[in-house]
Coordinates of N, CA, C and O in Angstrom, one line a residue:
V12 N 11.6 0.8 23.9 CA 10.2 0.5 23.6 C 10.1 -0.9 23.0 O 10.9 -1.3 22.1
Q13 N 9.2 -1.7 23.5 CA 9.0 -3.1 23.0 C 7.7 -3.1 22.2 O 6.7 -2.6 22.8
L14 N 7.7 -3.6 21.0 CA 6.5 -3.7 20.2 C 6.1 -5.1 19.8 O 7.0 -5.8 19.4
Q15 N 4.9 -5.5 20.1 CA 4.5 -6.8 19.7 C 3.3 -6.8 18.8 O 2.2 -6.4 19.2
A16 N 3.5 -7.2 17.5 CA 2.5 -7.2 16.5 C 1.8 -8.5 16.5 O 2.4 -9.6 16.7
S17 N 0.5 -8.5 16.2 CA -0.3 -9.7 16.0 C -1.4 -9.5 15.1 O -1.7 -8.3 14.7
G18 N -2.1 -10.6 14.7 CA -3.3 -10.4 13.9 C -3.1 -10.8 12.5 O -4.1 -10.8 11.7
G19 N -1.9 -11.1 12.1 CA -1.7 -11.6 10.7 C -2.3 -12.9 10.4 O -2.8 -13.6 11.3
G20 N -2.4 -13.3 9.2 CA -2.9 -14.6 8.8 C -3.1 -14.8 7.3 O -2.6 -13.9 6.5
L21 N -3.9 -15.8 7.0 CA -4.2 -16.1 5.6 C -5.7 -15.7 5.3 O -6.6 -16.1 6.1
V22 N -5.9 -15.0 4.3 CA -7.2 -14.5 4.0 C -7.5 -14.5 2.5 O -6.5 -14.3 1.7
Q23 N -8.7 -14.7 2.0 CA -8.9 -14.6 0.6 C -9.1 -13.1 0.1 O -9.3 -12.3 0.9
A24 N -8.8 -12.9 -1.1 CA -8.9 -11.6 -1.7 C -10.3 -11.1 -1.4 O -11.3 -11.8 -1.5
G25 N -10.4 -9.8 -1.0 CA -11.7 -9.2 -0.7 C -12.0 -9.3 0.8 O -12.9 -8.6 1.2
G26 N -11.2 -10.1 1.5 CA -11.4 -10.2 3.0 C -10.8 -9.1 3.8 O -10.3 -8.1 3.2
S27 N -10.9 -9.3 5.1 CA -10.4 -8.3 6.0 C -9.6 -8.9 7.1 O -9.7 -10.1 7.5
L28 N -8.6 -8.1 7.6 CA -7.9 -8.5 8.8 C -7.6 -7.2 9.6 O -7.6 -6.2 9.1
R29 N -7.5 -7.4 10.9 CA -7.1 -6.3 11.8 C -5.8 -6.7 12.5 O -5.7 -7.7 13.3
L30 N -4.8 -5.9 12.3 CA -3.5 -6.1 13.0 C -3.5 -5.2 14.2 O -4.1 -4.1 14.3
S31 N -2.8 -5.7 15.2 CA -2.6 -5.0 16.5 C -1.2 -4.9 16.8 O -0.4 -5.8 16.4
C32 N -0.8 -3.9 17.5 CA 0.6 -3.7 18.0 C 0.6 -3.1 19.3 O 0.2 -2.0 19.5
A33 N 1.0 -3.9 20.3 CA 1.0 -3.5 21.7 C 2.4 -3.0 22.0 O 3.4 -3.6 21.7
A34 N 2.5 -1.8 22.7 CA 3.7 -1.2 23.0 C 3.9 -1.1 24.5 O 2.9 -1.0 25.3
S35 N 5.1 -1.2 24.9 CA 5.5 -1.1 26.3 C 6.9 -0.4 26.4 O 7.7 -0.5 25.5
G36 N 7.1 0.2 27.6 CA 8.5 0.7 27.8 C 8.6 2.2 27.8 O 9.6 2.7 28.3
R37 N 7.6 2.8 27.2 CA 7.6 4.3 27.2 C 6.2 4.8 27.2 O 5.3 4.0 27.0
T38 N 6.0 6.1 27.5 CA 4.7 6.7 27.5 C 4.1 6.6 26.1 O 4.6 7.2 25.2
F39 N 3.0 5.8 26.0 CA 2.5 5.5 24.6 C 2.0 6.8 24.0 O 2.1 7.0 22.8
G40 N 1.5 7.7 24.8 CA 1.0 8.9 24.3 C 2.0 9.8 23.7 O 1.7 10.9 23.1
N41 N 3.3 9.5 23.9 CA 4.4 10.3 23.3 C 4.9 9.7 22.0 O 5.9 10.2 21.4
L42 N 4.3 8.6 21.6 CA 4.9 7.8 20.5 C 4.1 8.0 19.2 O 2.9 7.7 19.2
N43 N 4.7 8.5 18.2 CA 4.1 8.3 16.8 C 4.2 6.9 16.4 O 5.2 6.2 16.7
M44 N 3.2 6.4 15.8 CA 3.2 4.9 15.4 C 3.0 4.8 13.9 O 2.3 5.6 13.3
G45 N 3.6 3.8 13.3 CA 3.5 3.5 11.9 C 3.4 2.0 11.6 O 3.9 1.2 12.4
W46 N 2.9 1.7 10.4 CA 2.9 0.4 9.9 C 3.7 0.4 8.6 O 3.5 1.3 7.7
F47 N 4.5 -0.6 8.4 CA 5.3 -0.7 7.2 C 5.1 -2.2 6.8 O 4.7 -3.0 7.6
R48 N 5.5 -2.5 5.6 CA 5.4 -3.9 5.1 C 6.5 -4.2 4.2 O 7.0 -3.4 3.5
Q49 N 6.8 -5.5 4.1 CA 7.9 -6.0 3.2 C 7.4 -7.2 2.5 O 7.2 -8.3 3.2
A50 N 7.3 -7.2 1.2 CA 6.9 -8.3 0.4 C 8.1 -9.1 0.0 O 9.2 -8.5 -0.1
P51 N 8.0 -10.4 -0.3 CA 9.2 -11.1 -0.8 C 9.9 -10.5 -1.9 O 9.3 -10.1 -2.9
G52 N 11.2 -10.3 -1.8 CA 12.0 -9.7 -2.9 C 11.9 -8.3 -3.1 O 12.4 -7.7 -4.0
K53 N 11.2 -7.6 -2.1 CA 11.0 -6.2 -2.2 C 11.5 -5.4 -1.0 O 11.7 -6.1 0.1
E54 N 11.7 -4.1 -1.1 CA 12.1 -3.4 0.0 C 10.9 -3.1 0.9 O 9.8 -3.1 0.4
R55 N 11.2 -2.8 2.1 CA 10.2 -2.4 3.1 C 9.6 -1.1 2.7 O 10.3 -0.2 2.3
E56 N 8.2 -1.0 2.8 CA 7.6 0.2 2.3 C 6.6 0.7 3.4 O 6.1 -0.1 4.2
F57 N 6.4 2.0 3.4 CA 5.4 2.6 4.3 C 4.0 2.2 3.9 O 3.6 2.2 2.8
V58 N 3.2 2.0 5.0 CA 1.8 1.7 4.8 C 0.9 2.8 5.4 O 0.1 3.4 4.7
A59 N 1.1 3.1 6.7 CA 0.2 4.0 7.4 C 0.9 4.6 8.6 O 1.8 3.9 9.2
A60 N 0.5 5.7 9.1 CA 1.0 6.3 10.3 C 0.0 7.1 11.0 O -1.0 7.6 10.4
I61 N 0.2 7.2 12.3 CA -0.8 8.0 13.1 C 0.1 8.8 14.1 O 1.1 8.3 14.6
S62 N -0.4 10.0 14.4 CA 0.3 10.9 15.3 C 0.1 10.4 16.8 O -0.8 9.6 17.0
R63 N 0.9 10.9 17.7 CA 0.8 10.4 19.0 C -0.5 10.6 19.7 O -0.9 9.8 20.6
T64 N -1.2 11.7 19.3 CA -2.5 12.0 19.9 C -3.7 11.3 19.1 O -4.8 11.2 19.5
G65 N -3.3 10.7 17.9 CA -4.3 10.1 17.1 C -5.1 11.1 16.2 O -6.0 10.7 15.4
G66 N -4.7 12.4 16.2 CA -5.4 13.4 15.5 C -5.0 13.4 14.0 O -5.8 14.0 13.2
R67 N -3.9 12.9 13.6 CA -3.5 12.9 12.2 C -3.1 11.5 11.8 O -2.5 10.7 12.5
H68 N -3.5 11.2 10.5 CA -3.2 9.9 9.9 C -2.6 10.2 8.5 O -2.9 11.3 7.9
Y69 N -1.9 9.2 8.0 CA -1.4 9.3 6.7 C -1.3 7.9 6.1 O -0.9 7.0 6.8
Y70 N -1.6 7.8 4.8 CA -1.6 6.4 4.2 C -0.9 6.5 2.9 O -0.8 7.5 2.2
S71 N -0.3 5.4 2.5 CA 0.3 5.2 1.2 C -0.9 5.1 0.2 O -2.0 4.8 0.5
D72 N -0.6 5.5 -1.0 CA -1.6 5.6 -2.1 C -2.2 4.1 -2.3 O -3.3 4.0 -2.6
S73 N -1.3 3.1 -2.1 CA -1.7 1.8 -2.4 C -2.8 1.2 -1.5 O -3.5 0.3 -1.8
V74 N -2.9 1.8 -0.3 CA -3.8 1.3 0.7 C -4.9 2.3 1.1 O -5.9 2.0 1.8
K75 N -4.8 3.6 0.6 CA -5.7 4.6 1.0 C -7.2 4.2 0.6 O -7.4 3.7 -0.6
G76 N -8.1 4.4 1.5 CA -9.5 3.9 1.2 C -9.8 2.5 1.6 O -11.0 2.1 1.7
R77 N -8.8 1.7 1.8 CA -9.0 0.3 2.2 C -8.5 0.0 3.6 O -9.1 -0.8 4.3
F78 N -7.4 0.7 4.1 CA -6.9 0.4 5.4 C -7.2 1.6 6.3 O -7.2 2.8 5.8
T79 N -7.3 1.3 7.6 CA -7.5 2.4 8.5 C -6.6 2.2 9.7 O -6.6 1.1 10.3
I80 N -5.8 3.2 10.1 CA -4.9 3.1 11.3 C -5.7 3.8 12.4 O -6.3 4.9 12.2
S81 N -5.5 3.2 13.6 CA -6.1 3.9 14.8 C -5.3 3.5 16.0 O -4.4 2.6 15.9
R82 N -5.6 4.1 17.1 CA -4.9 3.8 18.3 C -5.7 3.9 19.6 O -6.7 4.8 19.6
D83 N -5.4 3.2 20.6 CA -6.1 3.3 21.8 C -5.0 3.6 22.9 O -4.3 2.7 23.3
N84 N -4.8 4.8 23.3 CA -3.8 5.2 24.2 C -4.0 4.6 25.5 O -3.0 4.4 26.3
A85 N -5.2 4.3 25.9 CA -5.5 3.6 27.2 C -5.0 2.1 27.2 O -4.6 1.6 28.3
K86 N -4.9 1.6 26.1 CA -4.5 0.2 25.9 C -3.1 0.1 25.4 O -2.6 -1.0 25.1
N87 N -2.4 1.2 25.1 CA -1.0 1.2 24.6 C -1.0 0.3 23.2 O 0.0 -0.4 23.0
T88 N -2.0 0.5 22.4 CA -2.1 -0.3 21.2 C -2.4 0.5 20.0 O -3.3 1.4 20.1
V89 N -1.8 0.1 18.9 CA -2.2 0.7 17.6 C -2.7 -0.4 16.7 O -2.3 -1.6 16.9
Y90 N -3.7 -0.1 15.9 CA -4.3 -1.0 15.0 C -4.2 -0.7 13.6 O -4.1 0.5 13.2
L91 N -4.3 -1.7 12.7 CA -4.4 -1.5 11.3 C -5.6 -2.4 10.8 O -5.4 -3.6 10.7
Q92 N -6.7 -1.7 10.5 CA -7.8 -2.4 9.9 C -7.6 -2.5 8.4 O -7.5 -1.5 7.8
M93 N -7.6 -3.7 7.9 CA -7.4 -3.9 6.5 C -8.5 -4.5 5.8 O -8.9 -5.7 6.1
N94 N -9.2 -3.8 4.9 CA -10.3 -4.2 4.2 C -10.0 -4.4 2.7 O -9.1 -3.9 2.3
S95 N -10.9 -5.1 2.0 CA -10.8 -5.3 0.5 C -9.3 -5.7 0.2 O -8.7 -5.1 -0.7
L96 N -8.9 -6.7 0.9 CA -7.4 -7.1 0.7 C -7.3 -7.7 -0.7 O -8.2 -8.4 -1.2
I97 N -6.1 -7.5 -1.3 CA -5.8 -8.0 -2.6 C -4.4 -8.7 -2.4 O -3.7 -8.5 -1.4
P98 N -4.2 -9.6 -3.4 CA -2.9 -10.4 -3.3 C -1.6 -9.5 -3.1 O -0.7 -9.9 -2.5
D99 N -1.6 -8.3 -3.7 CA -0.4 -7.5 -3.6 C -0.3 -7.0 -2.2 O 0.8 -6.4 -1.9
D100 N -1.2 -7.2 -1.3 CA -1.1 -6.8 0.1 C -0.3 -7.9 0.9 O 0.1 -7.6 2.1
T101 N 0.0 -9.0 0.3 CA 0.8 -10.0 0.9 C 2.2 -9.5 1.3 O 3.0 -9.1 0.5
A102 N 2.5 -9.6 2.6 CA 3.8 -9.1 3.0 C 3.9 -9.4 4.5 O 2.9 -9.8 5.2
V103 N 5.1 -9.2 5.1 CA 5.3 -9.2 6.5 C 5.0 -7.7 6.9 O 5.6 -6.8 6.4
Y104 N 4.1 -7.5 7.9 CA 3.8 -6.2 8.3 C 4.5 -5.9 9.7 O 4.4 -6.7 10.6
Y105 N 5.1 -4.7 9.7 CA 5.9 -4.3 10.9 C 5.2 -3.1 11.5 O 4.9 -2.1 10.8
C106 N 5.1 -3.0 12.8 CA 4.7 -1.8 13.5 C 6.1 -1.1 13.9 O 7.0 -1.8 14.2
A107 N 6.0 0.2 14.0 CA 7.2 1.0 14.4 C 6.7 2.1 15.3 O 5.6 2.6 15.2
A108 N 7.7 2.6 16.1 CA 7.3 3.7 17.0 C 8.5 4.7 16.9 O 9.7 4.4 16.8
A109 N 8.0 6.0 17.1 CA 9.0 7.1 17.2 C 8.6 7.9 18.4 O 7.5 8.3 18.5
N110 N 9.6 8.3 19.2 CA 9.3 9.1 20.4 C 9.2 10.5 20.0 O 10.2 11.1 19.7
R111 N 8.0 11.1 20.1 CA 7.8 12.4 19.6 C 6.9 13.2 20.6 O 5.8 13.6 20.3
P112 N 7.4 13.5 21.8 CA 6.6 14.1 22.8 C 6.2 15.5 22.5 O 5.3 16.0 23.2
Y113 N 6.8 16.2 21.5 CA 6.6 17.6 21.3 C 6.0 17.9 20.0 O 5.9 19.0 19.5
T114 N 5.5 16.9 19.2 CA 5.0 17.2 17.9 C 3.6 16.6 17.8 O 3.2 15.7 18.5
L115 N 2.8 17.2 16.9 CA 1.5 16.7 16.5 C 1.4 16.2 15.1 O 0.3 15.9 14.6
L116 N 2.6 16.1 14.5 CA 2.7 15.6 13.1 C 2.9 14.1 13.1 O 3.3 13.5 14.1
V117 N 2.7 13.5 11.9 CA 2.9 12.1 11.7 C 4.4 11.9 11.1 O 4.9 12.8 10.5
D118 N 4.9 10.7 11.3 CA 6.1 10.3 10.7 C 5.8 9.3 9.6 O 5.2 8.3 9.9
T119 N 6.4 9.5 8.4 CA 6.1 8.6 7.3 C 7.3 7.9 6.7 O 7.1 7.1 5.8
T120 N 8.5 8.2 7.2 CA 9.7 7.6 6.6 C 10.3 6.5 7.6 O 10.2 6.7 8.8
E121 N 10.9 5.6 7.1 CA 11.6 4.5 8.0 C 12.6 5.2 8.9 O 12.6 4.8 10.1
E122 N 13.3 6.2 8.4 CA 14.4 6.8 9.2 C 13.8 7.5 10.4 O 14.6 7.7 11.4
A123 N 12.5 7.9 10.4 CA 12.0 8.6 11.6 C 11.7 7.6 12.7 O 11.6 8.1 13.9
Y124 N 11.6 6.3 12.5 CA 11.3 5.4 13.5 C 12.5 4.7 14.1 O 13.3 4.2 13.3
N125 N 12.6 4.6 15.4 CA 13.7 4.0 16.0 C 13.3 2.7 16.8 O 14.2 2.1 17.4
Y126 N 12.1 2.4 16.8 CA 11.7 1.1 17.5 C 10.8 0.3 16.5 O 9.9 0.9 15.9
W127 N 11.1 -1.0 16.4 CA 10.4 -1.8 15.5 C 9.9 -3.1 16.1 O 10.6 -3.7 17.0
G128 N 8.8 -3.6 15.7 CA 8.3 -4.9 16.2 C 8.8 -6.0 15.3 O 9.6 -5.8 14.4
Q129 N 8.4 -7.2 15.6 CA 9.0 -8.4 15.0 C 8.3 -8.7 13.6 O 8.9 -9.6 12.9
G130 N 7.2 -8.2 13.4 CA 6.5 -8.4 12.1 C 5.5 -9.5 12.2 O 5.6 -10.5 13.0
T131 N 4.4 -9.4 11.4 CA 3.4 -10.5 11.4 C 3.0 -10.7 9.9 O 2.9 -9.7 9.1
Q132 N 3.0 -11.9 9.5 CA 2.7 -12.3 8.1 C 1.2 -12.2 7.8 O 0.4 -12.6 8.4
V133 N 1.1 -11.5 6.6 CA -0.3 -11.4 6.0 C -0.2 -12.0 4.6 O 0.6 -11.6 3.8
T134 N -1.0 -13.0 4.4 CA -1.1 -13.6 3.1 C -2.5 -13.5 2.5 O -3.4 -13.9 3.2
V135 N -2.6 -12.9 1.3 CA -3.9 -12.8 0.6 C -3.9 -13.7 -0.6 O -3.1 -13.5 -1.5
S136 N -4.8 -14.6 -0.6 CA -4.9 -15.6 -1.7 C -5.9 -15.0 -2.7 O -6.9 -14.4 -2.4
S137 N -5.6 -15.4 -4.0 CA -6.5 -14.9 -5.1 C -7.7 -15.9 -5.3 O -7.7 -17.0 -4.8

């Protein structure tokens, strides 16, 4: 699976960005998708995940209520809508995929994902 993330950039606190991640190489409808992020000097952390059908979502406490994950299986793309951004959201954001053709559950741990995109930088200024 090849994953191509885009949509990062520089935004002021309180602003919004939408990240996109286009997937290729496998049946997208069989892939659980997730977003993770890594801030400078910190370990990579879970942000949000969506099941292969789009029916289930899960968010970290730090982004719940501000970020929304969604997917368009016809376009082989997963999105992360980020609103009310704060400086602590500054990080490189990675999309990830896990081949899960037989589950309706989401994956929330790094270990569950075996395909990773290259990352896109999000910088939130105060």
